Structure formats: structure tokens, C-alpha cells
């Protein structure tokens, strides 16, 4: 009996090890000839029988509630038919697995009883393995056996792929796919193998690159080998693995799969060795002895039948039609049906989809059907949609927009579809303006989303560059002012850093409006791209050093400055601006509001501001720090959880007593990642002269107002309520806008994740998570010229459902764990404006109570048998309603409006 040291554990450690038993940098070996190699354990002629025990359990992530799962147990015979001096072996295996299920009647501790299953009758013969210096490149399986038994065999064979020397890194291909492996001995006879980063590039992998809409899967795989102290056999092999999948945005929603496999030595005998010089020669003899046909494969296990059967589009719609009605949007039902229908659309052919689109029965839900097709994004779904949509038909405009919007919101853009849309844009000259704007925004958004997948940089870069060129060329060659604005807005969705020189040029030479749109685009870029040129331009714009700028351009430039890392001196310059005699006093108020807002969450910033103010006698003056104006900026937490924080950011830039630019952003944050869920913007222009006695900022501007919406970072074209004074007066007199009216409705996928995990013991788990939102934005506005007041209500409603499941499906058993989380949140923004004498504005931001449901289902069944198990847990918690305290000034004005 010899003790081998590995290189990292020098000889003198041996003594310590002997005494303290801490550093096990060695393993016991059987023969003097061996240099720590595993081949010595597999002596030719050896034959061992093991008890095999494989437990597979599925549960919720935190293992609350009872799990479901099964046990496969039986005997495994391992024989060494041949060995060479260069450590090659021919191994022969037999195994006899049986299925056990959990039962209350079963004996403890593990609670399993045998159950008949297909495993009892499917063909299962002996198999061979070519073992070469601890690695297995070939397994020879009997021809035409079912995948489920072949996979179990590969799982057993994979256990025999091992080394007995410590090693830091290497990679092995086995039943789990291609994994990084390391070996560490943890006792004189114990070797642990860690498998990490297992990849299965041959199986589908779909994910959402936005962190907060993503899924986290953590895997742990260890195999422990215990060698008999005599060094001539393996006493025990334990393979333990766990895979935990959870939602990044709600970490307690998730599933866990655990597998524990054991081979325990039972008895030893001997087998006749086959003579021969090469492996191939010996293998041929061995096969001749068995008299059956074999096929040669790798150890990687293969996917059986498509795990979940998906119905065709036309068929699936039968169950979903009712739920897809427009008046239900904003609720949960449509979100649930939407997920099902997207899955169906993805596997359906053009003809089947086209049939649904043309059927009279589906007329009332056509809008929603186009949402579904936009998210399906296959070649077939696109062709079916494009075939039925006619750009020259005004009654198709709404459908076309819904389809484009869905395309632009999908996390998985199809490059073929982007190219098709680009061609349509370039070839068609008569696209109505609204559609043209939506088309360009869609192309930009899709190009940007495609660029987020690091694995396809080449082709996505090409598309990005192409879109950028087309838009800039279009801008520079268009004589039409509105066309140019459309292009500038589309660039906001492209979010490309390389646009900066073009945008800065537009700020310098463009119109007031173009300048403020260019700033809006810069603001959407990653702040790390705001280089020195952007900083300089922001100073010039904010202080109007080069020319007069639109007040919105100035306030956005102000945001850019404040969100850059300002030096103390620069911050002081900004604060001194509060002392300026500034005609547009709202810009001053805006600056002050934003400084206070940042200070609310950034203590360091707050302290710097306080220090500057204290050290300056003029600034340190109450009156200056309460500048005139109604602009507001504030941030309020609406969610604080271990997984993510949520904030509402409400900013209003006022002009002449009217909201010129207002936004309410819903932002989720996790660590350093932000996800803009939704941003609602209100804009108005040219109304100053209409309501206020103050001089307008842009006397040529015609009266306009509308809302702007950004969903998941994608800007939707603005919805204009009126675009001149006549139209406005029409609304005022007829009261058309004073009923609650939907402005925007949509169905969208949030999470969209599917992957397959190869479990080492011979099963494939499918992990699938889909989340969907059904969204409704409605509003009303009433203006009374008589009483000189106006009131508006904007209501956002959303039904959000996330459904995730882990399933293992074989010919003999099917186990599944599933969670469904759902919420139905609403947000109301009410604004009252009184412009009778001095303008007063009162805003109320409120969120009614809503319920969070988190249900889990665990289901098990044995094909061909009556056995069915279903364990369900329903949980519900209530998020109380609340009204957000805005600021003191707002409160005072609300009191004053309601009091007068
Ligand atoms: C597991 O998670 C669920 C859902 O969040 C929770 O209700 C339950 O209390 C948790 N159980 C444990 C043991 O932490
Ligand atoms: C596996 O390891 C070998 C040798 O260490 C290396 O050449 C090869 O690139 C690795 N393969 C993978 C997929 O990492
Ligand atoms: C949420 O905010 C708190 C307080 O600012 C912070 O400590 C925590 O790390 C944040 N949580 C996440 C998930 O980002
Ligand atoms: C980010 O979150 C993960 C867990 O979600 C945590 O382990 C990590 O430390 C966090 N990083 C930072 C910078 O807070």
C-alpha cells in the first residue's frame, strides 16, 4: 500500500496530515506501479455489483411544502473485460432499474414504494464503455433502445469517468454536457469531483438580456468517490446536484431540482478477460459474444419527446378568445391567455395563423392577436401578419401599429424581420405619417434590442449601423420639419453612442424643438457615454451661452449635468445660477428641485450642496432657496424588497403655469441595474398665451398637448390630443376628452426564458419562465374656460402574471414543479389646475390596494398508469393602497384649490 502525494502537498505535510488529518492532497492507491491513476482500481477481470439509488426531487426554491419526485433503484454490474498498459479499459455494464414513488404508506426514512411503470417493460440490455485514462469518449449502446433507458445508462457510465489526482481545472464531456471539472481529495480514500459551467449548446436556450426581467439558474454538481482502503475497488459513488431557478425581480419565486445518486458496493466476483492488443479488436470480440447490434455514442444525454405539447394557434385560441377582449386589458386574464397564445404562435405555420386572422369570429380581438404575433416573431407569424395588413387601408392603421409596437417591445428580435421592415420603409413612399413614425421607432428599437445579445455581435452591429445611416441620411435630406422630428424621436430607441456627434450638431444648428429632442436622446444613452463634448454642450445649452434654447432642452441639459460626476466648482456654478435674474424662472425652480431630489437619496451629494451654500453668503439665504415656480421633481419608493427596489420618479417642468413636460417613471432597481418599466409623459406647447398673461417662450408655437409613453425602454410615438387652437377649443366645448378614454393598450411579454438542464444521472429538465403584462393607459381631461380651471386624470392599470415551471419528462415518469405569481397594480395621477388669478397646480399620485398571489403546483404522473399526484399551495398578500406625499408646496396649493 503506497501513499501518493500530489505536487501541491509537499512531503513534510504528510506528518501533519497524519496527525491532524487536514490536508488530504493525496489518495490511496492499490499498486506500486500506479502513479495516482484511476486505472489501477479497474483491474482487468474485475467484476463488481453495486446497489444503485437515484432520487429526483422537485420543490419550491426555498423547499417549503412537500416535494414531488421519484426514485429509480436497482443493481448495476460493472466488469472490466480488457485492459492495456496505457490505461485503456473495456468496461461492460448491466443494470436493472425500477421506479419507486413517494407514498404515505411507504416505510420511512425516504418514503418510497415500488410502482409499476414503462421501465419494467422497455428493452434494456448490457452496454460497453471505452475507458481511456479516466476519460470516456465512447459508449456503445444496444441499437434501438428508448432514449429514457439510454440516458440512464449514460448517467451510470458518466460516474465511471474519474481521476484520482487533485487537479485544478480541466473539462470533461459526460451526461451533463461539457463541464469544467476539478478534483480535490478530502480524505485518505475520498475524492471529490466538482462540475461547473456545464453547457449544452445543442439545446435551445432563450433568455431576456434585461437583468430585472431575467431568470437566475444556479447549479451545483459534485461527485464523491470513496475508494476501499484495500485500494482495489470503488466502495461508493455519490453524485449530488441541485439546480435552483428564480426570478431576478422576485427571488423567492422559483423552483429547485435535486438529484442524489448513489452506487454502493455490494459484492465482488470475476469475469473472463478478453485477449487482444487494441481496443477495437477486443471490442469486436466482445460484441460477437453478445450477439446484439450496438451503436456508438458520446456520454451526452439526449432530449426525449418535446416535453410540453403545444397546441396550434387556431386550436389554442378556442380557450383564449374570451380572455382576449379589449375591455379586459389591464387585468390578469388577458395576460395569462397571451402567454399561451405566444407559445402556440411560435410553433404554428403561416396558413394556420392566416386562417385565424381572416376569421370573422376574431374581429373583436384582432388588436390583441397582432400583439401576440409581434411577440411570436417567427418567419411564419410575420408573413401571416404582413399578408393580412394593408398599409393603404385606413381601417388597418390601428392593427399595423399594434403589430409594430409588439415587435418593438419583444426581447428577442428576429433579424430577418428587421431587414424586412427596413426594406418596406425604403420602398414605400406613401406611408401615412403616424405609421411611418411607428415603423421607424420599431426598427430602431428592434436593432437596439438585438444588440443586447453578446453572442451575435457581428450581424447585430451591421443592422445597427444600417439603421443609423438610414435615419441620419433621412434627417439630413428631409425638407419637412415634422419628418425630421419623427426621425429624431426614432433615434431615441436606437440608443447608440455613435450618434453623439450628430446629436450635438443638431443641438447647435437645429431648431428649438430639434434641440430639445436631441437632448432627450442624449439623456437616454448610458451616462458613461456622456463625454467631454456632451458636458460642454450641456453647459452651453443650460446657460444659453451660444444661443436661445428651448426651456426643455435646458432642463434636460441640467439633468445631464447633475447626473454626471460634477466637480465641486461646477456644482457651485450651477447653484449660483439660482441668483441669476432669469426670465424663465421655471428653469431655476427645476434646477433647485432636481438638486433636492438627488439629495434625498444621495447623502454625499446633499452634504456637498449644503457646504457650498453655507460658504456663500448670497446663496445662504432663505428666499433664494425658495425660488418662484411650480416645477417639481421627486422620487418616491413604492417597493422595497430583497430582490429589487422600485421607485416612482415624477418630474414636471412648468412653463407659464402649465405643465410643459411632465413624466412619471416607474423604475425597478437591483444592485446597480435599472429597468425602466414604464414612463408616462405629458407635454404641452403654445398654451401659454391661451391661459396665462405671461409672455410665451416660443410665440410661434401652435397649441398642442398630448402624452408620451415609454414601455420597457421603448418609446411609443406621442399621442396628440390636439395640435392647434381650433382643435383644442373643439375639445373644450364638446367635452370629448372628459370621459375616461383608453389612450394605449397592449399585451407584452416580460420574462421569456427557456432552457434545458442535463442532469448527470440521465434526465433532462426543462426550465421555462414566461411573464406577461396586459396594460391599459386611460385618461380624461376637462377644461373650463369659464371657471378658468382644468382637471385631468391619468390611470395606468396592469395585470402581470409570471409562470415558471421545471419539468422532467421521461417515458416512465413525469414530475413538474410550477409557480405562478400575479399582481394587478394601478397608478393614478390626478392634476387640478386653477388659472383664475395666479396659476395653481395640485397633483395627486396614488396607488390603490392590490393583491400579490403566489401559487405553487407540484404535479407527478406515471405514463400508462392511474397514478397522479397534485400538490397545490395558494398564497396571497395585500399591498395596501397609498397616496404619495409629494411636497409642501404642492400640498399648500391643493389646499388652496380645494378651499377656493
Ligand atoms: C418560502 O417562500 C414562500 C413564498 O414566498 C413563503 O410563503 C414561505 O414562508 C417560505 N418558506 C420558508 C421556509 O422560508
Ligand atoms: C478542454 O480542455 C482542453 C485541454 O485543457 C482544451 O484544449 C479545450 O479547449 C477545452 N475545451 C473546452 C470546451 O473548454
Ligand atoms: C434597496 O435599497 C436599499 C436602501 O437603499 C439598499 O440597501 C438595498 O441594497 C436595495 N436592494 C436592492 C436589491 O438593490
Ligand atoms: C448584487 O446582488 C447579489 C445577489 O443578488 C449579491 O450577491 C451581490 O453582492 C450584489 N452586488 C452588489 C454590488 O451589491
Coordinates of C-alpha atoms in Angstrom, one line a residue, residues 290-651:
X290 CA -23.2 -10.7 -27.0
X291 CA -24.9 -11.3 -30.4
X292 CA -26.7 -7.9 -30.5
X293 CA -26.1 -4.8 -32.5
X294 CA -24.7 -1.7 -30.9
X295 CA -24.5 2.0 -31.7
X296 CA -21.6 4.2 -30.7
X297 CA -22.4 7.5 -28.9
X298 CA -21.0 10.1 -26.6
X299 CA -21.9 10.3 -23.0
X300 CA -24.1 13.4 -23.5
X301 CA -27.7 12.5 -22.8
X302 CA -30.4 13.4 -25.3
X303 CA -33.8 15.1 -25.2
X304 CA -36.8 12.9 -25.4
X305 CA -40.1 13.9 -26.9
X306 CA -40.9 17.6 -26.9
X307 CA -41.7 18.0 -23.2
X308 CA -44.8 20.0 -23.3
X309 CA -47.2 19.6 -26.1
X310 CA -48.2 22.9 -27.6
X311 CA -51.5 23.4 -29.4
X312 CA -51.6 25.1 -32.8
X313 CA -52.6 28.7 -32.9
X314 CA -56.1 28.2 -34.3
X315 CA -56.7 25.5 -31.7
X316 CA -55.3 27.3 -28.7
X317 CA -57.4 30.3 -29.5
X318 CA -60.6 28.4 -28.7
X319 CA -59.8 28.5 -24.9
X320 CA -58.4 32.0 -25.0
X321 CA -60.8 34.1 -27.2
X322 CA -63.0 35.4 -24.4
X323 CA -60.0 36.5 -22.3
X324 CA -58.5 38.5 -25.2
X325 CA -61.3 41.0 -25.4
X326 CA -60.2 44.6 -25.4
X327 CA -62.2 45.8 -22.4
X328 CA -60.4 43.3 -20.2
X329 CA -56.9 44.8 -20.9
X330 CA -55.2 46.0 -17.7
X331 CA -56.4 42.8 -15.9
X332 CA -54.9 39.4 -15.4
X333 CA -56.9 37.2 -17.6
X334 CA -55.6 38.6 -20.9
X335 CA -52.0 38.3 -19.7
X336 CA -52.4 34.6 -19.0
X337 CA -54.0 33.8 -22.3
X338 CA -51.5 36.0 -24.1
X339 CA -48.6 33.8 -22.8
X340 CA -50.3 30.7 -24.1
X341 CA -51.0 32.1 -27.4
X342 CA -47.5 33.4 -28.0
X343 CA -46.2 29.9 -27.3
X344 CA -48.7 28.5 -29.8
X345 CA -47.9 31.1 -32.4
X346 CA -44.2 30.3 -32.3
X347 CA -44.8 26.7 -33.5
X348 CA -47.7 27.4 -35.9
X349 CA -47.4 27.8 -39.7
X350 CA -48.4 30.7 -41.8
X351 CA -51.6 29.1 -43.1
X352 CA -52.9 28.3 -39.6
X353 CA -52.2 31.9 -38.4
X354 CA -53.6 33.5 -41.5
X355 CA -56.8 31.4 -41.0
X356 CA -57.2 32.9 -37.5
X357 CA -56.6 36.5 -38.8
X358 CA -59.3 36.3 -41.5
X359 CA -62.0 34.6 -39.5
X360 CA -64.9 36.8 -38.8
X361 CA -65.2 35.4 -35.3
X362 CA -61.9 37.0 -34.3
X363 CA -62.7 40.5 -35.5
X364 CA -63.3 41.8 -31.9
X365 CA -59.9 40.6 -30.8
X366 CA -57.8 41.5 -33.8
X367 CA -55.8 44.1 -31.9
X368 CA -54.7 41.5 -29.3
X369 CA -53.9 38.9 -32.0
X370 CA -51.4 41.3 -33.5
X371 CA -49.8 41.8 -30.1
X372 CA -49.4 38.1 -30.0
X373 CA -47.8 37.8 -33.4
X374 CA -45.4 40.7 -32.7
X375 CA -44.0 38.7 -29.8
X376 CA -44.0 35.3 -31.6
X377 CA -41.6 36.8 -34.2
X378 CA -41.1 33.8 -36.4
X379 CA -40.9 34.0 -40.1
X380 CA -44.3 32.4 -40.4
X381 CA -46.0 34.7 -37.9
X382 CA -44.5 37.8 -39.6
X383 CA -45.5 36.7 -43.1
X384 CA -49.1 35.9 -42.0
X385 CA -49.3 39.3 -40.3
X386 CA -47.9 41.2 -43.3
X387 CA -50.2 39.4 -45.7
X388 CA -53.3 40.5 -43.9
X389 CA -52.3 44.1 -43.1
X390 CA -52.8 46.7 -45.8
X391 CA -50.9 49.9 -45.4
X392 CA -53.3 51.7 -47.8
X393 CA -56.3 50.9 -45.8
X394 CA -57.1 53.5 -43.1
X395 CA -59.0 50.9 -41.1
X396 CA -55.9 48.8 -40.8
X397 CA -53.8 51.6 -39.3
X398 CA -54.5 50.6 -35.7
X399 CA -53.7 47.0 -36.3
X400 CA -50.4 47.8 -38.0
X401 CA -49.4 50.0 -35.1
X402 CA -50.3 47.3 -32.6
X403 CA -48.2 44.8 -34.5
X404 CA -45.2 47.2 -34.8
X405 CA -45.4 48.1 -31.1
X406 CA -45.4 44.4 -30.2
X407 CA -42.4 43.8 -32.4
X408 CA -40.6 46.7 -30.8
X409 CA -41.2 45.5 -27.3
X410 CA -40.1 41.9 -27.7
X411 CA -36.9 41.0 -26.1
X412 CA -36.0 38.6 -28.9
X413 CA -36.0 40.5 -32.2
X414 CA -35.7 38.4 -35.4
X415 CA -33.1 39.9 -37.7
X416 CA -35.0 38.8 -40.8
X417 CA -38.0 40.8 -39.7
X418 CA -35.9 43.9 -39.0
X419 CA -34.5 43.7 -42.5
X420 CA -37.9 43.2 -44.0
X421 CA -39.2 46.3 -42.2
X422 CA -36.2 48.3 -43.4
X423 CA -37.0 47.3 -46.9
X424 CA -40.6 48.3 -46.5
X425 CA -39.6 51.7 -45.2
X426 CA -37.2 52.3 -48.1
X427 CA -39.5 51.0 -50.8
X428 CA -42.8 52.5 -49.8
X429 CA -43.2 56.2 -50.3
X430 CA -46.8 56.7 -49.3
X431 CA -46.7 55.5 -45.7
X432 CA -49.1 57.6 -43.6
X433 CA -47.2 59.8 -41.2
X434 CA -48.3 58.1 -38.0
X435 CA -47.4 54.6 -39.3
X436 CA -44.1 56.0 -40.6
X437 CA -43.2 57.2 -37.2
X438 CA -44.1 53.9 -35.5
X439 CA -42.3 51.9 -38.2
X440 CA -39.1 53.9 -37.6
X441 CA -39.4 53.6 -33.9
X442 CA -39.9 49.9 -34.2
X443 CA -36.9 49.4 -36.5
X444 CA -34.7 51.4 -34.1
X445 CA -36.0 49.6 -31.0
X446 CA -35.5 46.1 -32.6
X447 CA -32.0 47.0 -33.7
X448 CA -31.1 48.1 -30.2
X449 CA -32.7 45.0 -28.5
X450 CA -30.8 42.8 -30.9
X451 CA -27.5 44.4 -29.9
X452 CA -28.0 43.3 -26.3
X453 CA -27.3 39.7 -27.2
X454 CA -23.5 39.3 -26.9
X455 CA -23.4 36.1 -28.9
X456 CA -24.5 37.7 -32.2
X457 CA -22.5 40.9 -32.2
X458 CA -21.4 40.6 -35.9
X459 CA -24.8 40.6 -37.5
X460 CA -26.5 42.9 -35.0
X461 CA -23.7 45.5 -35.4
X462 CA -24.3 45.5 -39.1
X463 CA -28.1 46.1 -38.6
X464 CA -27.4 48.9 -36.0
X465 CA -25.1 50.7 -38.4
X466 CA -27.5 50.3 -41.3
X467 CA -30.4 51.8 -39.3
X468 CA -28.3 54.6 -38.0
X469 CA -27.2 55.5 -41.5
X470 CA -30.8 55.4 -42.9
X471 CA -32.1 57.7 -40.1
X472 CA -29.3 60.3 -40.3
X473 CA -29.5 60.3 -44.0
X474 CA -33.2 60.8 -43.8
X475 CA -32.9 63.6 -41.4
X476 CA -30.3 65.5 -43.4
X477 CA -32.2 65.2 -46.7
X478 CA -35.7 65.9 -45.4
X479 CA -37.2 69.3 -46.0
X480 CA -40.2 68.5 -43.9
X481 CA -39.9 69.8 -40.4
X482 CA -42.2 67.1 -38.9
X483 CA -40.4 64.4 -40.7
X484 CA -37.2 65.5 -39.1
X485 CA -38.8 65.4 -35.7
X486 CA -40.1 61.9 -36.4
X487 CA -36.5 60.7 -37.1
X488 CA -35.1 62.4 -34.0
X489 CA -37.7 60.6 -31.9
X490 CA -36.9 57.3 -33.5
X491 CA -33.2 57.7 -32.6
X492 CA -34.2 57.7 -29.0
X493 CA -35.0 54.0 -29.4
X494 CA -31.7 53.2 -31.1
X495 CA -29.7 54.3 -28.0
X496 CA -26.4 54.2 -30.0
X497 CA -23.4 56.0 -28.5
X498 CA -22.1 56.7 -32.0
X499 CA -25.0 59.2 -32.5
X500 CA -23.4 61.8 -30.2
X501 CA -21.6 63.9 -32.8
X502 CA -24.8 64.1 -34.9
X503 CA -26.9 65.0 -31.9
X504 CA -24.5 67.7 -30.8
X505 CA -24.6 69.2 -34.3
X506 CA -28.4 69.2 -34.2
X507 CA -28.4 71.0 -30.9
X508 CA -26.1 73.6 -32.3
X509 CA -27.7 74.2 -35.7
X510 CA -31.2 72.8 -35.4
X511 CA -34.5 74.5 -34.4
X512 CA -35.5 74.9 -30.8
X513 CA -37.6 71.7 -31.0
X514 CA -34.9 69.7 -32.7
X515 CA -32.5 70.8 -30.0
X516 CA -34.7 69.6 -27.2
X517 CA -35.4 66.2 -28.9
X518 CA -31.7 65.8 -29.4
X519 CA -31.1 66.4 -25.7
X520 CA -33.9 63.8 -24.9
X521 CA -32.0 61.3 -27.0
X522 CA -28.7 62.0 -25.3
X523 CA -30.4 61.6 -21.9
X524 CA -31.5 58.0 -22.9
X525 CA -27.9 57.0 -23.6
X526 CA -25.8 55.3 -21.0
X527 CA -24.3 58.2 -18.8
X528 CA -20.9 56.6 -19.4
X529 CA -21.1 57.8 -23.0
X530 CA -21.6 61.5 -22.0
X531 CA -18.1 62.6 -22.9
X532 CA -16.4 66.0 -22.6
X533 CA -18.2 67.3 -25.7
X534 CA -21.6 66.4 -24.2
X535 CA -20.6 68.1 -20.9
X536 CA -19.6 71.3 -22.7
X537 CA -22.7 71.3 -24.8
X538 CA -24.8 70.8 -21.7
X539 CA -23.2 73.9 -20.1
X540 CA -23.8 75.9 -23.3
X541 CA -27.4 74.9 -23.5
X542 CA -28.3 75.3 -19.9
X543 CA -26.7 78.8 -19.6
X544 CA -27.7 79.7 -23.2
X545 CA -24.1 80.7 -23.9
X546 CA -24.4 80.1 -27.6
X547 CA -28.0 80.9 -28.4
X548 CA -31.5 80.8 -27.0
X549 CA -32.6 77.2 -26.3
X550 CA -36.0 75.7 -25.6
X551 CA -36.6 75.5 -21.8
X552 CA -37.0 71.7 -22.1
X553 CA -33.6 71.5 -23.8
X554 CA -32.2 73.5 -20.9
X555 CA -33.9 71.4 -18.2
X556 CA -32.7 68.1 -19.8
X557 CA -29.2 69.5 -20.2
X558 CA -29.5 70.3 -16.5
X559 CA -30.3 66.6 -15.8
X560 CA -27.3 65.5 -17.8
X561 CA -25.0 67.8 -15.8
X562 CA -26.4 66.7 -12.5
X563 CA -26.2 63.1 -13.3
X564 CA -22.6 63.4 -14.4
X565 CA -19.9 63.4 -11.8
X566 CA -19.8 67.2 -11.2
X567 CA -16.8 68.8 -9.6
X568 CA -17.4 71.0 -6.6
X569 CA -16.7 74.0 -8.7
X570 CA -19.1 73.0 -11.4
X571 CA -21.8 72.3 -8.8
X572 CA -21.2 75.7 -7.3
X573 CA -21.6 77.3 -10.8
X574 CA -25.0 75.6 -11.0
X575 CA -26.0 76.7 -7.6
X576 CA -25.0 80.3 -8.4
X577 CA -27.4 80.2 -11.3
X578 CA -30.1 80.4 -8.7
X579 CA -29.0 84.0 -8.1
X580 CA -29.3 84.9 -11.8
X581 CA -32.0 87.2 -12.9
X582 CA -33.6 84.6 -15.1
X583 CA -36.7 85.4 -17.2
X584 CA -37.7 81.7 -17.4
X585 CA -37.8 81.3 -13.7
X586 CA -39.2 77.8 -14.0
X587 CA -35.8 76.6 -15.2
X588 CA -34.4 77.9 -11.9
X589 CA -37.0 76.1 -9.9
X590 CA -36.4 73.0 -11.9
X591 CA -32.7 73.0 -11.1
X592 CA -33.4 73.5 -7.5
X593 CA -36.0 70.7 -7.4
X594 CA -33.6 68.3 -9.1
X595 CA -30.8 69.1 -6.7
X596 CA -33.2 68.4 -3.8
X597 CA -34.4 65.2 -5.4
X598 CA -30.9 63.9 -5.8
X599 CA -30.0 64.9 -2.3
X600 CA -32.9 62.8 -1.0
X601 CA -31.2 59.6 -1.9
X602 CA -27.5 60.6 -2.1
X603 CA -26.2 61.8 1.2
X604 CA -22.8 62.7 -0.1
X605 CA -24.3 65.0 -2.8
X606 CA -26.5 66.5 -0.2
X607 CA -23.6 67.4 2.0
X608 CA -21.6 68.9 -0.8
X609 CA -24.6 71.1 -1.7
X610 CA -25.0 72.2 1.9
X611 CA -21.3 73.0 2.2
X612 CA -21.4 75.2 -0.9
X613 CA -24.5 77.0 0.2
X614 CA -23.1 77.6 3.7
X615 CA -19.9 79.1 2.4
X616 CA -21.6 81.6 0.2
X617 CA -23.4 84.4 1.9
X618 CA -25.7 85.2 -1.0
X619 CA -26.7 81.6 -1.5
X620 CA -27.2 81.1 2.2
X621 CA -30.4 83.0 2.1
X622 CA -33.9 81.6 2.5
X623 CA -35.6 83.5 -0.2
X624 CA -33.2 82.4 -2.9
X625 CA -33.6 78.8 -1.9
X626 CA -37.4 79.0 -2.3
X627 CA -37.3 80.2 -6.0
X628 CA -40.5 81.1 -7.7
X629 CA -42.2 78.5 -9.9
X630 CA -44.2 75.3 -9.9
X631 CA -41.8 72.8 -11.4
X632 CA -41.3 69.8 -9.3
X633 CA -39.0 66.8 -9.2
X634 CA -39.3 64.0 -6.7
X635 CA -38.6 60.3 -6.2
X636 CA -40.7 58.0 -4.1
X637 CA -40.1 54.4 -3.2
X638 CA -43.1 52.2 -3.9
X639 CA -41.4 48.8 -3.4
X640 CA -38.5 47.7 -1.2
X641 CA -37.7 44.0 -1.3
X642 CA -34.6 41.8 -1.0
X643 CA -34.8 41.2 -4.8
X644 CA -35.5 44.6 -6.2
X645 CA -36.4 48.2 -5.2
X646 CA -39.0 50.2 -7.1
X647 CA -39.2 53.9 -7.4
X648 CA -41.6 56.4 -8.9
X649 CA -39.8 59.4 -10.3
X650 CA -42.1 62.3 -11.0
X651 CA -40.7 65.3 -12.8

